[in-house]
Amino acid sequence: MARILITGGAGFIGSHLCESFLDRGDEVLCMDNFSTGARENVADFLSHPRFTFVDHNVTGYLQVDGPIDAILHFASPASPVDYMDMPIQTLKVGSIGTHNALGLAKAKNARFLLASTSEVYGDPLERPQKEDYWGNVNPIGPRGVYDEAKRFAEALTMAYHRSHGLNTRIVRIFNTYGPRMRINDGRVVPNFIRQALQGEPLTVYGTGEQTRSFLYIEDLIRGLHRLLEVEYHQPVNLGNPHETTVLQFAQRILALTGSKSSIVFRPLPEDDPRVRQPDITRAEEKLGWEPHVQLDEGLSRTIDYFRGRLQGSTP
Ligand code: UDP
């Protein structure tokens, strides 16, 4: 049995991670300050004997008693709407929060996994994006608070690896979706599903020709566990290489929900990346990983979840 600390453990990805480690028989310390996470995401685990919730902001000094085998640093706003609403907190959690989490990992001689992001590639000039692409980021644009915080977090993680020999991992997570996303987090998946289910128009930003690739949460969690198992310290993309335009995605949501909602076009947010598609060759070679869940299957499960939320019951 291992003792695992997950920062941002009450968030969308964090809560699925908590659940996966509990299922494996490990002990989980879940840290969150609910800035974008939600109490109900971890409500089912609170009575679990191997689960402890720590209400703490990771940008404050971290003190955890006892041994820790691994720290997974997932605390951060991740929706563009959230990080543009909380620009300074986003910069602090990616910089000071990562420093604190790395310092704790060093003190406990724990493995450290950084949740980084496809946003480190900015508005990429290469497609698909390989890990050796350095990116095209506007440091002072509205998204820069997230992109640069994560780029700094990667630099700091590599510095701890090189200078202190810390056993680190960096995952660059591409658009991921599934149950426990916040219905009003502003991202395209919850927005379109909620709009479709409530009979409101689907708000496509720009012309809808920009592309994204959507990974189902279950596939991501499997990839994260594989990454922790292998000795590999360079960044690894985890995402679904199947690319779709935002407009096609809106049409898919309408078809899967059976909704009669219309599609309306709204201004494209500043610096919204025009393309995003992971090259997952590295994950295939180093982790033996590739996504399994088809988009329609994952979306159907996610739609069921949101339908339950909107009806006031969590399925
Ligand atoms: N988007 C959209 N309508 C919405 C929300 C988002 O057309 O209601 C677009 C957004 O402009 C972007 C894509 O969908 O091109 C994905 O946006 P999201 O906020 O999910 O995250 P991002 O991939 O930009 O980090």
mmCIF file of C-alpha atoms and ligand atoms in Angstrom:
data_model
loop_
_atom_site.group_PDB
_atom_site.id
_atom_site.type_symbol
_atom_site.label_atom_id
_atom_site.label_comp_id
_atom_site.label_asym_id
_atom_site.label_seq_id
_atom_site.Cartn_x
_atom_site.Cartn_y
_atom_site.Cartn_z
ATOM 1 C CA MET A 1 0.000 0.000 0.000
ATOM 2 C CA ALA A 2 1.331 3.426 -0.960
ATOM 3 C CA ARG A 3 0.492 6.795 0.597
ATOM 4 C CA ILE A 4 -0.394 9.308 -2.132
ATOM 5 C CA LEU A 5 -0.922 13.085 -1.922
ATOM 6 C CA ILE A 6 -3.105 14.573 -4.656
ATOM 7 C CA THR A 7 -3.265 18.373 -4.797
ATOM 8 C CA GLY A 8 -6.431 19.587 -6.473
ATOM 9 C CA GLY A 9 -7.919 16.254 -5.423
ATOM 10 C CA ALA A 10 -11.491 17.592 -5.360
ATOM 11 C CA GLY A 11 -11.286 18.777 -8.967
ATOM 12 C CA PHE A 12 -12.508 16.950 -12.032
ATOM 13 C CA ILE A 13 -9.324 14.983 -12.775
ATOM 14 C CA GLY A 14 -8.132 14.999 -9.145
ATOM 15 C CA SER A 15 -11.262 13.278 -7.844
ATOM 16 C CA HIS A 16 -10.994 10.512 -10.454
ATOM 17 C CA LEU A 17 -7.360 10.065 -9.415
ATOM 18 C CA CYS A 18 -8.356 9.805 -5.745
ATOM 19 C CA GLU A 19 -10.896 7.144 -6.643
ATOM 20 C CA SER A 20 -8.406 5.154 -8.753
ATOM 21 C CA PHE A 21 -5.816 5.027 -5.947
ATOM 22 C CA LEU A 22 -8.475 4.038 -3.383
ATOM 23 C CA ASP A 23 -9.577 1.262 -5.759
ATOM 24 C CA ARG A 24 -5.969 0.029 -5.951
ATOM 25 C CA GLY A 25 -5.803 -0.233 -2.177
ATOM 26 C CA ASP A 26 -3.627 2.838 -1.551
ATOM 27 C CA GLU A 27 -4.019 5.559 1.072
ATOM 28 C CA VAL A 28 -5.048 8.935 -0.359
ATOM 29 C CA LEU A 29 -4.468 12.399 1.057
ATOM 30 C CA CYS A 30 -6.611 14.759 -0.977
ATOM 31 C CA MET A 31 -5.728 18.455 -0.762
ATOM 32 C CA ASP A 32 -8.002 21.168 -2.146
ATOM 33 C CA ASN A 33 -9.259 24.629 -1.273
ATOM 34 C CA PHE A 34 -12.386 24.373 -3.481
ATOM 35 C CA SER A 35 -11.413 27.355 -5.580
ATOM 36 C CA THR A 36 -12.588 25.379 -8.620
ATOM 37 C CA GLY A 37 -12.944 21.893 -7.096
ATOM 38 C CA ALA A 38 -16.192 20.722 -5.499
ATOM 39 C CA ARG A 39 -17.015 19.034 -2.219
ATOM 40 C CA GLU A 40 -19.518 16.739 -3.928
ATOM 41 C CA ASN A 41 -16.739 15.300 -6.142
ATOM 42 C CA VAL A 42 -15.188 13.653 -3.083
ATOM 43 C CA ALA A 43 -18.320 13.291 -0.915
ATOM 44 C CA ASP A 44 -18.451 9.522 -1.507
ATOM 45 C CA PHE A 45 -14.852 9.013 -0.306
ATOM 46 C CA LEU A 46 -15.023 11.024 2.925
ATOM 47 C CA SER A 47 -16.048 8.038 5.022
ATOM 48 C CA HIS A 48 -13.475 5.759 3.369
ATOM 49 C CA PRO A 49 -10.893 4.557 5.938
ATOM 50 C CA ARG A 50 -7.977 5.147 3.533
ATOM 51 C CA PHE A 51 -9.085 8.666 2.490
ATOM 52 C CA THR A 52 -8.175 11.921 4.230
ATOM 53 C CA PHE A 53 -9.289 15.344 3.075
ATOM 54 C CA VAL A 54 -6.977 18.312 3.734
ATOM 55 C CA ASP A 55 -8.601 21.725 3.236
ATOM 56 C CA HIS A 56 -5.564 23.759 2.193
ATOM 57 C CA ASN A 57 -4.340 26.127 -0.503
ATOM 58 C CA VAL A 58 -1.136 24.630 -1.906
ATOM 59 C CA THR A 59 0.374 28.121 -2.286
ATOM 60 C CA GLY A 60 0.593 28.210 1.530
ATOM 61 C CA TYR A 61 3.350 26.313 3.339
ATOM 62 C CA LEU A 62 2.763 22.569 3.120
ATOM 63 C CA GLN A 63 3.074 20.410 6.165
ATOM 64 C CA VAL A 64 2.079 16.764 5.993
ATOM 65 C CA ASP A 65 2.920 14.298 8.769
ATOM 66 C CA GLY A 66 4.220 10.825 8.012
ATOM 67 C CA PRO A 67 5.660 9.308 4.861
ATOM 68 C CA ILE A 68 4.461 10.067 1.345
ATOM 69 C CA ASP A 69 5.283 7.825 -1.602
ATOM 70 C CA ALA A 70 4.027 10.026 -4.415
ATOM 71 C CA ILE A 71 2.718 13.556 -4.926
ATOM 72 C CA LEU A 72 0.483 14.281 -7.885
ATOM 73 C CA HIS A 73 0.263 18.035 -8.335
ATOM 74 C CA PHE A 74 -3.085 18.743 -9.999
ATOM 75 C CA ALA A 75 -4.138 21.929 -8.196
ATOM 76 C CA SER A 76 -4.912 24.763 -10.626
ATOM 77 C CA PRO A 77 -7.833 26.367 -12.361
ATOM 78 C CA ALA A 78 -7.878 24.707 -15.792
ATOM 79 C CA SER A 79 -10.818 26.220 -17.638
ATOM 80 C CA PRO A 80 -9.949 29.381 -19.607
ATOM 81 C CA VAL A 81 -12.928 31.162 -17.991
ATOM 82 C CA ASP A 82 -11.642 30.221 -14.513
ATOM 83 C CA TYR A 83 -8.022 31.151 -15.045
ATOM 84 C CA MET A 84 -8.922 34.440 -16.680
ATOM 85 C CA ASP A 85 -11.175 35.157 -13.631
ATOM 86 C CA MET A 86 -8.349 34.190 -11.245
ATOM 87 C CA PRO A 87 -5.171 35.249 -13.048
ATOM 88 C CA ILE A 88 -3.006 35.836 -9.981
ATOM 89 C CA GLN A 89 -4.131 32.690 -8.160
ATOM 90 C CA THR A 90 -3.401 30.731 -11.351
ATOM 91 C CA LEU A 91 0.127 32.120 -11.561
ATOM 92 C CA LYS A 92 0.674 31.480 -7.849
ATOM 93 C CA VAL A 93 -0.522 27.880 -7.846
ATOM 94 C CA GLY A 94 1.625 27.047 -10.879
ATOM 95 C CA SER A 95 4.708 28.723 -9.433
ATOM 96 C CA ILE A 96 4.627 28.901 -5.608
ATOM 97 C CA GLY A 97 2.261 25.926 -5.354
ATOM 98 C CA THR A 98 4.535 23.808 -7.540
ATOM 99 C CA HIS A 99 7.577 24.919 -5.540
ATOM 100 C CA ASN A 100 5.878 23.904 -2.286
ATOM 101 C CA ALA A 101 4.776 20.557 -3.709
ATOM 102 C CA LEU A 102 8.276 19.842 -5.057
ATOM 103 C CA GLY A 103 9.834 20.830 -1.742
ATOM 104 C CA LEU A 104 7.535 18.420 0.072
ATOM 105 C CA ALA A 105 8.370 15.662 -2.430
ATOM 106 C CA LYS A 106 12.070 16.251 -1.810
ATOM 107 C CA ALA A 107 11.626 16.213 1.976
ATOM 108 C CA LYS A 108 9.622 12.965 1.812
ATOM 109 C CA ASN A 109 11.709 11.406 -0.979
ATOM 110 C CA ALA A 110 8.442 10.967 -2.879
ATOM 111 C CA ARG A 111 7.857 10.523 -6.567
ATOM 112 C CA PHE A 112 6.417 13.708 -8.099
ATOM 113 C CA LEU A 113 4.019 13.989 -11.019
ATOM 114 C CA LEU A 114 3.253 17.409 -12.483
ATOM 115 C CA ALA A 115 -0.034 17.944 -14.295
ATOM 116 C CA SER A 116 1.030 20.117 -17.191
ATOM 117 C CA THR A 117 -1.017 20.944 -20.237
ATOM 118 C CA SER A 118 -1.238 21.208 -24.006
ATOM 119 C CA GLU A 119 -1.415 24.966 -23.320
ATOM 120 C CA VAL A 120 2.381 24.965 -23.047
ATOM 121 C CA TYR A 121 2.246 24.757 -26.874
ATOM 122 C CA GLY A 122 0.129 27.960 -26.952
ATOM 123 C CA ASP A 123 -1.352 28.596 -30.411
ATOM 124 C CA PRO A 124 0.833 25.936 -32.031
ATOM 125 C CA LEU A 125 2.531 26.406 -35.370
ATOM 126 C CA GLU A 126 3.050 22.638 -35.658
ATOM 127 C CA ARG A 127 0.364 20.009 -35.929
ATOM 128 C CA PRO A 128 0.164 17.503 -34.396
ATOM 129 C CA GLN A 129 2.139 18.673 -31.352
ATOM 130 C CA LYS A 130 5.104 16.536 -30.315
ATOM 131 C CA GLU A 131 6.757 16.915 -26.913
ATOM 132 C CA ASP A 132 9.888 18.415 -28.488
ATOM 133 C CA TYR A 133 7.904 21.360 -29.916
ATOM 134 C CA TRP A 134 8.639 24.455 -27.799
ATOM 135 C CA GLY A 135 5.360 26.185 -28.434
ATOM 136 C CA ASN A 136 4.016 29.557 -29.465
ATOM 137 C CA VAL A 137 2.810 31.326 -26.330
ATOM 138 C CA ASN A 138 1.832 34.967 -25.790
ATOM 139 C CA PRO A 139 3.294 35.588 -22.315
ATOM 140 C CA ILE A 140 1.223 38.723 -21.664
ATOM 141 C CA GLY A 141 -2.085 37.654 -23.212
ATOM 142 C CA PRO A 142 -5.077 36.611 -21.076
ATOM 143 C CA ARG A 143 -4.182 32.915 -21.355
ATOM 144 C CA GLY A 144 -0.537 33.606 -20.503
ATOM 145 C CA VAL A 145 -1.323 33.321 -16.781
ATOM 146 C CA TYR A 146 -2.017 29.626 -17.201
ATOM 147 C CA ASP A 147 0.395 28.846 -20.032
ATOM 148 C CA GLU A 148 3.384 30.514 -18.413
ATOM 149 C CA ALA A 149 2.566 29.161 -14.943
ATOM 150 C CA LYS A 150 2.600 25.637 -16.357
ATOM 151 C CA ARG A 151 5.751 26.286 -18.396
ATOM 152 C CA PHE A 152 7.443 27.576 -15.239
ATOM 153 C CA ALA A 153 6.141 24.532 -13.341
ATOM 154 C CA GLU A 154 7.721 22.243 -15.949
ATOM 155 C CA ALA A 155 11.030 24.139 -15.735
ATOM 156 C CA LEU A 156 11.007 23.903 -11.936
ATOM 157 C CA THR A 157 10.159 20.205 -12.012
ATOM 158 C CA MET A 158 13.076 19.503 -14.377
ATOM 159 C CA ALA A 159 15.364 21.616 -12.162
ATOM 160 C CA TYR A 160 14.427 19.529 -9.100
ATOM 161 C CA HIS A 161 15.027 16.402 -11.132
ATOM 162 C CA ARG A 162 18.431 17.561 -12.380
ATOM 163 C CA SER A 163 19.670 19.312 -9.224
ATOM 164 C CA HIS A 164 18.194 17.102 -6.506
ATOM 165 C CA GLY A 165 17.695 13.833 -8.370
ATOM 166 C CA LEU A 166 13.973 13.990 -7.583
ATOM 167 C CA ASN A 167 12.026 11.191 -9.237
ATOM 168 C CA THR A 168 9.733 13.349 -11.386
ATOM 169 C CA ARG A 169 7.164 12.943 -14.159
ATOM 170 C CA ILE A 170 5.535 15.581 -16.380
ATOM 171 C CA VAL A 171 2.283 14.917 -18.187
ATOM 172 C CA ARG A 172 0.918 17.336 -20.793
ATOM 173 C CA ILE A 173 -2.813 16.803 -20.645
ATOM 174 C CA PHE A 174 -4.894 17.652 -23.710
ATOM 175 C CA ASN A 175 -8.643 18.438 -23.532
ATOM 176 C CA THR A 176 -10.153 15.808 -21.252
ATOM 177 C CA TYR A 177 -13.830 15.377 -20.415
ATOM 178 C CA GLY A 178 -16.170 13.232 -18.381
ATOM 179 C CA PRO A 179 -18.330 13.099 -15.276
ATOM 180 C CA ARG A 180 -17.499 15.554 -12.446
ATOM 181 C CA MET A 181 -16.628 18.435 -14.745
ATOM 182 C CA ARG A 182 -18.278 21.553 -13.327
ATOM 183 C CA ILE A 183 -21.379 22.268 -15.344
ATOM 184 C CA ASN A 184 -20.684 26.015 -15.373
ATOM 185 C CA ASP A 185 -16.886 25.913 -15.757
ATOM 186 C CA GLY A 186 -17.191 27.573 -19.166
ATOM 187 C CA ARG A 187 -15.413 24.888 -21.148
ATOM 188 C CA VAL A 188 -16.831 23.637 -24.384
ATOM 189 C CA VAL A 189 -17.935 20.185 -23.177
ATOM 190 C CA PRO A 190 -20.103 21.260 -20.217
ATOM 191 C CA ASN A 191 -21.306 24.381 -22.069
ATOM 192 C CA PHE A 192 -22.563 22.514 -25.123
ATOM 193 C CA ILE A 193 -24.075 19.632 -23.141
ATOM 194 C CA ARG A 194 -25.903 21.940 -20.733
ATOM 195 C CA GLN A 195 -27.127 24.154 -23.557
ATOM 196 C CA ALA A 196 -28.316 21.134 -25.552
ATOM 197 C CA LEU A 197 -30.111 19.581 -22.572
ATOM 198 C CA GLN A 198 -31.794 22.855 -21.616
ATOM 199 C CA GLY A 199 -32.866 23.710 -25.162
ATOM 200 C CA GLU A 200 -30.623 26.797 -25.332
ATOM 201 C CA PRO A 201 -28.577 27.702 -28.413
ATOM 202 C CA LEU A 202 -25.072 26.169 -28.513
ATOM 203 C CA THR A 203 -22.536 29.002 -28.417
ATOM 204 C CA VAL A 204 -19.794 28.319 -30.958
ATOM 205 C CA TYR A 205 -16.957 30.815 -30.599
ATOM 206 C CA GLY A 206 -15.477 32.268 -33.801
ATOM 207 C CA THR A 207 -16.300 30.323 -36.953
ATOM 208 C CA GLY A 208 -16.014 26.987 -35.146
ATOM 209 C CA GLU A 209 -13.206 25.936 -37.495
ATOM 210 C CA GLN A 210 -10.691 25.764 -34.633
ATOM 211 C CA THR A 211 -9.902 22.183 -33.673
ATOM 212 C CA ARG A 212 -9.655 20.217 -30.433
ATOM 213 C CA SER A 213 -9.156 16.534 -29.592
ATOM 214 C CA PHE A 214 -11.126 15.130 -26.658
ATOM 215 C CA LEU A 215 -9.902 12.413 -24.303
ATOM 216 C CA TYR A 216 -12.237 10.524 -21.977
ATOM 217 C CA ILE A 217 -11.268 10.723 -18.284
ATOM 218 C CA GLU A 218 -10.945 6.935 -17.867
ATOM 219 C CA ASP A 219 -8.259 6.812 -20.583
ATOM 220 C CA LEU A 220 -6.376 9.677 -18.951
ATOM 221 C CA ILE A 221 -6.368 8.014 -15.521
ATOM 222 C CA ARG A 222 -5.012 4.779 -17.023
ATOM 223 C CA GLY A 223 -2.237 6.769 -18.731
ATOM 224 C CA LEU A 224 -1.324 8.597 -15.506
ATOM 225 C CA HIS A 225 -0.915 5.310 -13.636
ATOM 226 C CA ARG A 226 1.297 3.959 -16.430
ATOM 227 C CA LEU A 227 3.423 7.111 -16.347
ATOM 228 C CA LEU A 228 3.979 6.757 -12.600
ATOM 229 C CA GLU A 229 5.128 3.166 -13.110
ATOM 230 C CA VAL A 230 7.813 3.841 -15.744
ATOM 231 C CA GLU A 231 11.174 5.555 -15.181
ATOM 232 C CA TYR A 232 10.744 8.439 -17.589
ATOM 233 C CA HIS A 233 11.299 12.104 -16.757
ATOM 234 C CA GLN A 234 10.669 13.971 -20.005
ATOM 235 C CA PRO A 235 7.173 15.370 -20.680
ATOM 236 C CA VAL A 236 4.593 12.977 -22.111
ATOM 237 C CA ASN A 237 1.478 14.051 -24.050
ATOM 238 C CA LEU A 238 -1.724 12.326 -23.010
ATOM 239 C CA GLY A 239 -4.610 13.118 -25.305
ATOM 240 C CA ASN A 240 -6.755 11.742 -28.047
ATOM 241 C CA PRO A 241 -5.250 12.199 -31.519
ATOM 242 C CA HIS A 242 -8.728 12.179 -33.067
ATOM 243 C CA GLU A 243 -9.231 15.845 -33.998
ATOM 244 C CA THR A 244 -12.548 17.592 -34.607
ATOM 245 C CA THR A 245 -13.596 21.172 -35.320
ATOM 246 C CA VAL A 246 -15.623 22.916 -32.620
ATOM 247 C CA LEU A 247 -18.536 23.223 -35.059
ATOM 248 C CA GLN A 248 -18.493 19.462 -35.784
ATOM 249 C CA PHE A 249 -18.319 18.910 -32.045
ATOM 250 C CA ALA A 250 -21.454 21.039 -31.490
ATOM 251 C CA GLN A 251 -23.260 18.969 -34.134
ATOM 252 C CA ARG A 252 -22.177 15.743 -32.415
ATOM 253 C CA ILE A 253 -23.592 16.964 -29.098
ATOM 254 C CA LEU A 254 -26.895 17.849 -30.768
ATOM 255 C CA ALA A 255 -27.089 14.389 -32.353
ATOM 256 C CA LEU A 256 -26.209 12.525 -29.142
ATOM 257 C CA THR A 257 -28.612 14.485 -26.931
ATOM 258 C CA GLY A 258 -31.384 14.539 -29.537
ATOM 259 C CA SER A 259 -31.651 18.262 -28.805
ATOM 260 C CA LYS A 260 -33.435 20.723 -31.087
ATOM 261 C CA SER A 261 -31.186 23.602 -29.956
ATOM 262 C CA SER A 262 -29.813 25.928 -32.619
ATOM 263 C CA ILE A 263 -26.148 26.890 -33.048
ATOM 264 C CA VAL A 264 -25.170 30.550 -32.610
ATOM 265 C CA PHE A 265 -21.776 32.123 -33.244
ATOM 266 C CA ARG A 266 -20.028 34.291 -30.640
ATOM 267 C CA PRO A 267 -16.707 36.182 -30.761
ATOM 268 C CA LEU A 268 -13.576 34.058 -30.504
ATOM 269 C CA PRO A 269 -11.763 34.698 -27.192
ATOM 270 C CA GLU A 270 -8.339 36.330 -27.486
ATOM 271 C CA ASP A 271 -5.465 33.920 -28.250
ATOM 272 C CA ASP A 272 -7.816 30.936 -28.552
ATOM 273 C CA PRO A 273 -5.561 28.246 -30.112
ATOM 274 C CA ARG A 274 -6.570 27.520 -33.723
ATOM 275 C CA VAL A 275 -5.494 23.890 -33.668
ATOM 276 C CA ARG A 276 -4.774 21.320 -31.011
ATOM 277 C CA GLN A 277 -3.923 17.696 -31.642
ATOM 278 C CA PRO A 278 -1.507 15.558 -29.658
ATOM 279 C CA ASP A 279 1.179 13.380 -31.182
ATOM 280 C CA ILE A 280 1.036 10.402 -28.805
ATOM 281 C CA THR A 281 3.931 8.397 -30.243
ATOM 282 C CA ARG A 282 5.905 8.897 -27.021
ATOM 283 C CA ALA A 283 3.046 7.656 -24.815
ATOM 284 C CA GLU A 284 2.619 4.654 -27.131
ATOM 285 C CA GLU A 285 6.324 3.801 -27.020
ATOM 286 C CA LYS A 286 7.164 4.572 -23.379
ATOM 287 C CA LEU A 287 3.866 3.679 -21.703
ATOM 288 C CA GLY A 288 2.234 1.292 -24.162
ATOM 289 C CA TRP A 289 -0.751 3.637 -23.888
ATOM 290 C CA GLU A 290 -3.408 4.771 -26.309
ATOM 291 C CA PRO A 291 -7.012 5.901 -25.806
ATOM 292 C CA HIS A 292 -9.705 3.218 -25.874
ATOM 293 C CA VAL A 293 -12.978 5.075 -25.322
ATOM 294 C CA GLN A 294 -14.599 6.355 -28.517
ATOM 295 C CA LEU A 295 -15.867 9.952 -28.526
ATOM 296 C CA ASP A 296 -19.552 8.996 -28.842
ATOM 297 C CA GLU A 297 -19.277 6.487 -25.996
ATOM 298 C CA GLY A 298 -17.502 8.912 -23.642
ATOM 299 C CA LEU A 299 -19.863 11.739 -24.552
ATOM 300 C CA SER A 300 -22.917 9.552 -23.932
ATOM 301 C CA ARG A 301 -21.670 8.737 -20.425
ATOM 302 C CA THR A 302 -20.922 12.430 -19.807
ATOM 303 C CA ILE A 303 -24.345 13.505 -21.097
ATOM 304 C CA ASP A 304 -25.984 11.002 -18.711
ATOM 305 C CA TYR A 305 -24.002 12.510 -15.844
ATOM 306 C CA PHE A 306 -24.994 16.087 -16.682
ATOM 307 C CA ARG A 307 -28.607 15.039 -17.223
ATOM 308 C CA GLY A 308 -28.582 13.643 -13.668
ATOM 309 C CA ARG A 309 -27.008 16.837 -12.297
ATOM 310 C CA LEU A 310 -29.540 19.040 -14.025
ATOM 311 C CA GLN A 311 -32.359 16.915 -12.623
ATOM 312 C CA GLY A 312 -30.846 17.389 -9.180
ATOM 313 C CA SER A 313 -29.554 13.850 -8.639
ATOM 314 C CA THR A 314 -26.012 12.608 -9.132
ATOM 315 C CA PRO A 315 -26.105 9.315 -11.046
HETATM 316 N N1 UDP B 1 -15.775 27.111 -27.178
HETATM 317 C C1 UDP B 1 -16.937 27.376 -27.881
HETATM 318 N N2 UDP B 1 -18.081 27.585 -27.173
HETATM 319 C C2 UDP B 1 -18.148 27.521 -25.819
HETATM 320 C C3 UDP B 1 -16.963 27.234 -25.102
HETATM 321 C C4 UDP B 1 -15.799 27.038 -25.820
HETATM 322 O O1 UDP B 1 -16.941 27.438 -29.132
HETATM 323 O O2 UDP B 1 -19.243 27.713 -25.270
HETATM 324 C C5 UDP B 1 -14.542 26.854 -27.943
HETATM 325 C C6 UDP B 1 -13.338 27.666 -27.489
HETATM 326 O O3 UDP B 1 -13.297 28.917 -28.149
HETATM 327 C C7 UDP B 1 -12.199 26.752 -27.918
HETATM 328 C C8 UDP B 1 -12.788 25.349 -27.757
HETATM 329 O O4 UDP B 1 -14.195 25.517 -27.763
HETATM 330 O O5 UDP B 1 -11.864 26.963 -29.259
HETATM 331 C C9 UDP B 1 -12.360 24.654 -26.469
HETATM 332 O O6 UDP B 1 -12.552 25.549 -25.417
HETATM 333 P P1 UDP B 1 -12.399 25.177 -23.884
HETATM 334 O O7 UDP B 1 -12.854 26.369 -23.101
HETATM 335 O O8 UDP B 1 -13.081 23.880 -23.608
HETATM 336 O O9 UDP B 1 -10.853 24.937 -23.610
HETATM 337 P P2 UDP B 1 -9.497 25.182 -24.431
HETATM 338 O O10 UDP B 1 -9.359 23.993 -25.312
HETATM 339 O O11 UDP B 1 -9.608 26.451 -25.224
HETATM 340 O O12 UDP B 1 -8.465 25.251 -23.377
#
